[in-house]
Coordinates of C-alpha atoms and ligand atoms in Angstrom, one line a residue:
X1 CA 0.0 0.0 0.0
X2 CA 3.0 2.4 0.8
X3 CA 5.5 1.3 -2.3
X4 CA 1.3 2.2 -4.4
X5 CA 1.2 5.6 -2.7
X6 CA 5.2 6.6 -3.2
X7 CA 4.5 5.7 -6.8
X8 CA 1.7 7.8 -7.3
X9 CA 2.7 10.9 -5.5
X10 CA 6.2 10.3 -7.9
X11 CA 4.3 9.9 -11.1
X12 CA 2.3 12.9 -10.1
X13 CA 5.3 15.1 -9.4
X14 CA 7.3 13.5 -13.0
X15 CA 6.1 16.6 -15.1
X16 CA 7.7 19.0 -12.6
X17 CA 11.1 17.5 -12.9
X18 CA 13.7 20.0 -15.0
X19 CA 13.8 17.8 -18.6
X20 CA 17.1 16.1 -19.4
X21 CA 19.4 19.1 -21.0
X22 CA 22.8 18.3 -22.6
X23 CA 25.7 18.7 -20.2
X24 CA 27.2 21.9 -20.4
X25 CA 30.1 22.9 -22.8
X26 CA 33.3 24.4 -22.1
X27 CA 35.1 23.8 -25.0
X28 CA 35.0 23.8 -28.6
X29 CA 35.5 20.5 -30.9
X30 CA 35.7 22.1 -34.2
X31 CA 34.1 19.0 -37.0
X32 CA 32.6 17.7 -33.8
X33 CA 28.3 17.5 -33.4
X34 CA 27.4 20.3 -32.0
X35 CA 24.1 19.9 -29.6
X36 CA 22.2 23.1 -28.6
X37 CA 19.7 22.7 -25.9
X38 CA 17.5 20.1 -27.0
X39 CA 20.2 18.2 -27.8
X40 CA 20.4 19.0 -31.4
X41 CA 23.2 19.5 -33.9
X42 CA 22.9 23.0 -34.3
X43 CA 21.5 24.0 -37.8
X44 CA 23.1 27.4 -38.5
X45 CA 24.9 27.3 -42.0
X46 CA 26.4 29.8 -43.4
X47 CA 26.0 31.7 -40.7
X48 CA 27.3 34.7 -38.6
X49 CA 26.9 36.2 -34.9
X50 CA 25.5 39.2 -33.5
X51 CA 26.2 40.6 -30.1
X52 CA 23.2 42.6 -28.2
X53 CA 22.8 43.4 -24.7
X54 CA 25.1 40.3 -23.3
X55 CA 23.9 37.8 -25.4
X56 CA 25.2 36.1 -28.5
X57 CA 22.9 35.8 -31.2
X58 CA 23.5 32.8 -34.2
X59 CA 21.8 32.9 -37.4
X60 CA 22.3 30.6 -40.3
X61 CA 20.4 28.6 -43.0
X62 CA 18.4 25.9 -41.4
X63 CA 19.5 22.6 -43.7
X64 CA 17.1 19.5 -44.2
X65 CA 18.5 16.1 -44.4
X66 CA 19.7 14.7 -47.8
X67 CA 20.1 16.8 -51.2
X68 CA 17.0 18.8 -51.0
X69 CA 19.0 20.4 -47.7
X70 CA 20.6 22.6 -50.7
X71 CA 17.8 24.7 -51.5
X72 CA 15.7 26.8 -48.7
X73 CA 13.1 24.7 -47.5
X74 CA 12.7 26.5 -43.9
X75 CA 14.2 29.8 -43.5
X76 CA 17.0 31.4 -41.0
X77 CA 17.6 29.7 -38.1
X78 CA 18.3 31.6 -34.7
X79 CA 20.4 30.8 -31.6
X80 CA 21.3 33.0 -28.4
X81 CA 23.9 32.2 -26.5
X82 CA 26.0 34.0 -23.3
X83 CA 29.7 31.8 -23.5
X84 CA 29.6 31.1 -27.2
X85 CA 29.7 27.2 -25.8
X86 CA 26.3 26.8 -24.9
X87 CA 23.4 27.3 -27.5
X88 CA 19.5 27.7 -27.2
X89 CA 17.7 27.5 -29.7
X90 CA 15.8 30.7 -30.7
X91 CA 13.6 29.3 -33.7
X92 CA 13.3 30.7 -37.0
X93 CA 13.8 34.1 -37.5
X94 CA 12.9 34.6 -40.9
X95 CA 10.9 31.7 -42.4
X96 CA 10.7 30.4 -46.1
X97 CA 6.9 31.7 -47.5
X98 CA 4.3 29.2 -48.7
X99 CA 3.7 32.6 -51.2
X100 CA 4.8 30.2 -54.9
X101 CA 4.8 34.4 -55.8
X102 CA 7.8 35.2 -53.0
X103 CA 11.0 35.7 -53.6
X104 CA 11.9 33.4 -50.8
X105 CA 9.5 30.8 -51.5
X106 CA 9.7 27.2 -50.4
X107 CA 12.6 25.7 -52.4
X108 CA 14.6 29.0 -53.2
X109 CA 17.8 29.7 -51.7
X110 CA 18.7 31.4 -48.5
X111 CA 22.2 31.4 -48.2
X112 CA 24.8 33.2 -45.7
X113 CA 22.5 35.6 -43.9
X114 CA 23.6 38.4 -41.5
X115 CA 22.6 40.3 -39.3
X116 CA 23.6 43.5 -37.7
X117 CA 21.5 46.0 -35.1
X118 CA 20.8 50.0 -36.5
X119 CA 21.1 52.0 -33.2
X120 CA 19.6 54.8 -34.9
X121 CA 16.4 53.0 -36.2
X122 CA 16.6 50.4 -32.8
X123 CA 16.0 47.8 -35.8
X124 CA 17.7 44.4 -37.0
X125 CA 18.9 44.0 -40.6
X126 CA 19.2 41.0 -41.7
X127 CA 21.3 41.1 -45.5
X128 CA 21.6 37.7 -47.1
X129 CA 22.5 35.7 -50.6
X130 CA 18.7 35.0 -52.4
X131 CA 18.3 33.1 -55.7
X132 CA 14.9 32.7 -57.0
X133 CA 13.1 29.3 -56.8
X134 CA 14.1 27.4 -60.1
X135 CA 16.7 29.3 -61.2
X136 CA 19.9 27.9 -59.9
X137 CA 22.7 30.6 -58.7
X138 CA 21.0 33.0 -62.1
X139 CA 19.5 35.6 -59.9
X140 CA 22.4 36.5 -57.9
X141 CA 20.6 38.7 -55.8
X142 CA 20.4 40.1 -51.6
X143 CA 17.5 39.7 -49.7
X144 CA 16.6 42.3 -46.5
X145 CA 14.4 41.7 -44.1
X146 CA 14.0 43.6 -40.5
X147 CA 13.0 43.1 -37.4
X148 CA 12.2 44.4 -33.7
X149 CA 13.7 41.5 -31.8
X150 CA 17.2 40.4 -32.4
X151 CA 15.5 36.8 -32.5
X152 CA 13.1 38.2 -34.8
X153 CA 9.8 37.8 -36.3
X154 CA 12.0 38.9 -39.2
X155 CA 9.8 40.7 -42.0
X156 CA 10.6 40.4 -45.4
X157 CA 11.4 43.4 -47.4
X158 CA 12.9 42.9 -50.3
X159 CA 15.5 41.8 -52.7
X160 CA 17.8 42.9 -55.9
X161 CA 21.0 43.4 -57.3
X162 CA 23.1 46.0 -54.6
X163 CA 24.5 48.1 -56.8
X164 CA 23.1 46.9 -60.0
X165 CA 25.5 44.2 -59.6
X166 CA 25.3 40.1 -58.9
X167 CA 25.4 39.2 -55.4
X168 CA 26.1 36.0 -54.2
X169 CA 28.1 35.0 -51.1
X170 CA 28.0 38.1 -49.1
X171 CA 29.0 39.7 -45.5
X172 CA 27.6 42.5 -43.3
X173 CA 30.6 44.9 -41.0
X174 CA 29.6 47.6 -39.2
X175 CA 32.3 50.4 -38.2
X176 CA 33.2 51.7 -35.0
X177 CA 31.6 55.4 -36.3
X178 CA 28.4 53.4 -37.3
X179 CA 28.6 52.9 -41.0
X180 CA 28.2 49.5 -42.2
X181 CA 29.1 47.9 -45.3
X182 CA 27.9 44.4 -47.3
X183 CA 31.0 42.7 -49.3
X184 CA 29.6 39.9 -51.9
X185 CA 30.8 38.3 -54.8
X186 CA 30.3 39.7 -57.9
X187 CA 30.7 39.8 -61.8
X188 CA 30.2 36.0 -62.1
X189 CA 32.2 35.4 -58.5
X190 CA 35.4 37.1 -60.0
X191 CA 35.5 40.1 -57.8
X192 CA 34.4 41.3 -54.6
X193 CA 32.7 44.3 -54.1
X194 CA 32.5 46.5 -50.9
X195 CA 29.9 48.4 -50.8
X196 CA 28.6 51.4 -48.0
X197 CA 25.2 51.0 -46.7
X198 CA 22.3 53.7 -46.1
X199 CA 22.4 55.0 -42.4
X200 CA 19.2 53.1 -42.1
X201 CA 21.2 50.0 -43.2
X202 CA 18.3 48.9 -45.6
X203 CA 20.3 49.4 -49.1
X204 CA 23.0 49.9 -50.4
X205 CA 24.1 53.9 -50.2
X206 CA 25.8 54.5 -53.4
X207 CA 29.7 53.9 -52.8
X208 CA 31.2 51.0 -53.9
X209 CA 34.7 49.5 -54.8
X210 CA 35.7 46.9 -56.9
X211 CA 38.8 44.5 -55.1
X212 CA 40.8 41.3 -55.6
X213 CA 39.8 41.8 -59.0
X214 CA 39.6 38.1 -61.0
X215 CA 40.3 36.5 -57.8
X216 CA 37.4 34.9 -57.4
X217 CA 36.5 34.6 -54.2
X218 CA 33.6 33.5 -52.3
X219 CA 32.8 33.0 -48.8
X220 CA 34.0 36.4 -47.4
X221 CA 34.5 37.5 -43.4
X222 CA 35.9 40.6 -42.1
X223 CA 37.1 42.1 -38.5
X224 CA 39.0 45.0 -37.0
X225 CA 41.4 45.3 -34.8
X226 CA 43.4 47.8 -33.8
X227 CA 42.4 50.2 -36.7
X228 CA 43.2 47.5 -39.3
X229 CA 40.6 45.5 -41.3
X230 CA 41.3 42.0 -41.8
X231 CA 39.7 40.0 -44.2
X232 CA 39.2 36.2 -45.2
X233 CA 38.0 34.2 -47.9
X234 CA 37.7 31.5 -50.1
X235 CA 38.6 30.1 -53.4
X236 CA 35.3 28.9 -55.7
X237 CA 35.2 25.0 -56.1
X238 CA 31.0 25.0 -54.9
X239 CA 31.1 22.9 -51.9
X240 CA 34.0 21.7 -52.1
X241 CA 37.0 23.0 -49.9
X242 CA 40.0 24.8 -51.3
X243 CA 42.5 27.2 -50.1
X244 CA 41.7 29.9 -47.8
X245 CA 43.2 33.7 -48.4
X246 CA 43.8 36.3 -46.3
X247 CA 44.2 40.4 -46.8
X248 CA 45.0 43.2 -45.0
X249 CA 44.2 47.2 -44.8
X250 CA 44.5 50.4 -43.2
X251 CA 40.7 51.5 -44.2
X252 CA 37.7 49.7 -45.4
X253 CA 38.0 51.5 -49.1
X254 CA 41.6 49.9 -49.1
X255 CA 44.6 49.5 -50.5
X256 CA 43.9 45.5 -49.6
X257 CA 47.0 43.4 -49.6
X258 CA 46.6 40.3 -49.6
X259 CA 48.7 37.7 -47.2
X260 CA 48.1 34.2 -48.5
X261 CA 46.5 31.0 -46.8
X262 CA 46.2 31.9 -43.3
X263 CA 45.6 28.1 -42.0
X264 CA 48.2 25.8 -40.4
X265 CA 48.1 22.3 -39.5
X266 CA 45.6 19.3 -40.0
X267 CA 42.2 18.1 -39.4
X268 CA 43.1 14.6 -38.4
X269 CA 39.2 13.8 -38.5
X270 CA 39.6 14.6 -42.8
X271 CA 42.9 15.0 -43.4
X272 CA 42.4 18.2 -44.7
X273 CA 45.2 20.7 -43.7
X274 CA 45.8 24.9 -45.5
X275 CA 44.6 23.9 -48.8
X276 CA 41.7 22.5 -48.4
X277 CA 41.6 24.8 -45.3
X278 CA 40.9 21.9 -42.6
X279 CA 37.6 20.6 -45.4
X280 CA 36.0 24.3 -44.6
X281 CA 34.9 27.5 -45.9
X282 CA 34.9 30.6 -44.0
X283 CA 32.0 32.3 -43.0
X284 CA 32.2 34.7 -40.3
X285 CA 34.8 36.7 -37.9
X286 CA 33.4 36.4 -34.7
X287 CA 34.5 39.3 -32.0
X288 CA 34.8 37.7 -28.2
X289 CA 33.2 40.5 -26.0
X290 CA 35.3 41.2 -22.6
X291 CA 38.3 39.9 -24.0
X292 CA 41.7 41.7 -25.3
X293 CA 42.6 40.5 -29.2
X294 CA 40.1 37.7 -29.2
X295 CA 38.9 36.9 -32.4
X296 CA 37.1 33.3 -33.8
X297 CA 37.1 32.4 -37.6
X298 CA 34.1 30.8 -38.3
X299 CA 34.0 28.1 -40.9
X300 CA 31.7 25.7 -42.5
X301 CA 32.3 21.5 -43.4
X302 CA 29.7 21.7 -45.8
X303 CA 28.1 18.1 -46.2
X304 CA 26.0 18.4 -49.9
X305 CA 24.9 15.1 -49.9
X306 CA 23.0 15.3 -46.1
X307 CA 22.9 18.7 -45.8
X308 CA 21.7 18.9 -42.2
X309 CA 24.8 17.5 -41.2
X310 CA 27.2 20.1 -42.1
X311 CA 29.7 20.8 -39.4
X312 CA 31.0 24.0 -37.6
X313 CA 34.7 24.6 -37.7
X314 CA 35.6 27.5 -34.7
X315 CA 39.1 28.4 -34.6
X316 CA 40.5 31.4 -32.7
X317 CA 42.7 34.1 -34.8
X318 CA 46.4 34.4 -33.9
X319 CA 47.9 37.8 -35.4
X320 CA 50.9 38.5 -36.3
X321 CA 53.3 40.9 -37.2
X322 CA 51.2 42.3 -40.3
X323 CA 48.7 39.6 -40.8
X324 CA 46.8 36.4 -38.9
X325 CA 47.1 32.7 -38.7
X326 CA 44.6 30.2 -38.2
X327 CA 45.7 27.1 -37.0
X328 CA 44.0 24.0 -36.2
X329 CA 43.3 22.6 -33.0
X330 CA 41.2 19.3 -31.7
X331 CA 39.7 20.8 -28.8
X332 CA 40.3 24.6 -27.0
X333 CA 38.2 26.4 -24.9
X334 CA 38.2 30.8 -24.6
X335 CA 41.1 30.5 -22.6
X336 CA 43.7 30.7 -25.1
X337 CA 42.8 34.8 -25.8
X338 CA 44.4 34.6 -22.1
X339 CA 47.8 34.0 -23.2
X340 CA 50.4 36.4 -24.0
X341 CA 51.1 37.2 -27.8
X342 CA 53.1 35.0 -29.2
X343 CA 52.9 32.3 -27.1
Ligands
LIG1 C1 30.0 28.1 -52.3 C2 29.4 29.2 -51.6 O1 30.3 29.7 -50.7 C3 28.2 28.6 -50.8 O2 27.6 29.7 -50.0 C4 27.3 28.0 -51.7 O3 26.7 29.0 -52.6 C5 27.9 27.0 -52.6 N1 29.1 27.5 -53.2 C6 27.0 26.4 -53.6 O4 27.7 25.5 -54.4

């Protein structure tokens, strides 16, 4: 009659106990699964990070399983974090429509979206690579959509050609004085532009350079540090990996110099060392907050055939004398923007 009671009362008081959450992370294992608080791989592609009001925000394209993962068959996918270890998941900021008349319709493609936050409009811009349904990588245009919470609703404004120019794999920066910029791919992926933004952030303000002309590059990411803009990208093999290159400038508008593949050392879990740059593609330069010189290159292990399971790739930025390297490591945790230079 006792062991009947202690079993009820237990069953009744079940729902109140805290449901099983992953253990908590304090490290990064770049190529490794990477659960957020359901216990999920996160599913942030191509992504990039926002810092507002002590929390990390994460937005990427949300993959499906298998080869239809390619096209965008859910939207943006959001992510807040306060360590950069530990992820919960914010839901879809910006979803796919069921509109077959939408640009970002169902089975279009969302690629690379970025966010930054206007302090004079207290809005969210999101800037991101958009190819209309059915038309392969054709359209070459950027989508904008805004919100009023970092995690969004997200609204949909609207998409073209910046600068009456193709768009693909693009990046949003915004300055210390405020000004922010998108750099994409253009004229077929040959050469990048950088182009000013609007003071509303919502288009693209007129001024625009041409750089790394023929270069082709794709998959660009930019910081600053210590009044020098740093800059990485890729070669353009689709999703295959090839050599990462680096540049250097005293202002955004240039001269860029560019320094070579960055990377050194090996991915033992591919083999992959510098010129395959570890199997990844870069995707974002991620500023630590509270820390001195702390800088993450974000890349992406793109998996085409199971899309879903594309991998993250964190590594932290060393400088150097002019320029930075970016070198492999198994596991490390925030501990190693502690060190002195050079060690
Ligand atoms: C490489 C780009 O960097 C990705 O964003 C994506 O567009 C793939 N190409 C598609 O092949």
């Amino acid at each position: 009659m006792k062991l009947l009671a202690f079993t009820i009362l237990t069953a009744s008081l079940a729902h109140l106990a805290p449901a099983a959450e992953p253990a908590k992370l304090s490290a990064f294992e770049p190529g490794a699964l990477w659960l957020d608080n359901n216990g999920k791989h996160i599913n942030a592609h191509g992504g990039g990070i926002l810092f507002h009001n002590g929390v990390y925000y994460w937005y990427g394209e949300h993959k499906i399983e298998g080869d239809a993962g390619n096209v965008a068959h859910v939207g943006v996918h959001c992510y807040e974090s306060r360590d950069l270890y530990n992820w919960k998941d914010a839901g879809i900021a910006l979803p796919v429509s069921q509109d077959p008349a939408s640009d970002i319709t169902d089975g279009s493609i969302i690629e690379r979206p970025k966010v930054i936050y206007n302090k004079l409009t207290k809005k969210f811009v999101m800037w991101f690579h958009l190819e209309l349904k059915g038309q392969g990588y054709n359209a070459a245009r950027s989508g904008v959509a805004v919100a009023e919470q970092a995690a969004g609703p997200f609204k949909y404004l609207k998409s073209f050609r910046p600068d009456d120019s193709m768009a693909r794999d693009q990046t949003l920066f915004v300055d210390d004085d405020g000004k922010a910029y998108q750099l994409y791919a253009s004229e077929g992926n040959a050469t990048l532009h950088i182009s000013l933004l609007t003071d509303d952030y919502l288009a693209p303000a007129g001024k625009v350079i041409r750089v790394f002309e023929k270069r082709e590059m794709e998959a660009p990411a930019i910081c600053k540090r210590d009044g020098r803009y740093y800059f990485i990208a890729s070669g353009c093999s689709g999703w295959d990996p090839n050599d990462a290159r680096a540049a250097v400038a005293p202002s955004i508008w240039g001269p860029w110099k560019e320094l070579g593949n960055p990377c050194v050392g090996t991915n033992p879990g591919n083999r992959m060392g510098p010129n395959r740059t570890f199997g990844g593609q870069s995707t974002y330069i991620l500023q630590v907050q509270g820390k001195k010189d702390a800088y993450i290159c974000m890349f992406d292990l793109w998996r085409p055939k199971n899309a879903i399971d594309g991998r993250y790739l964190w590594l932290p930025v060393k400088f150097t004398g002019e320029g930075f390297k970016i070198e492999w490591s198994n596991q490390w945790d925030l501990g190693v923007f502690d060190q002195p230079a050079g060690s």
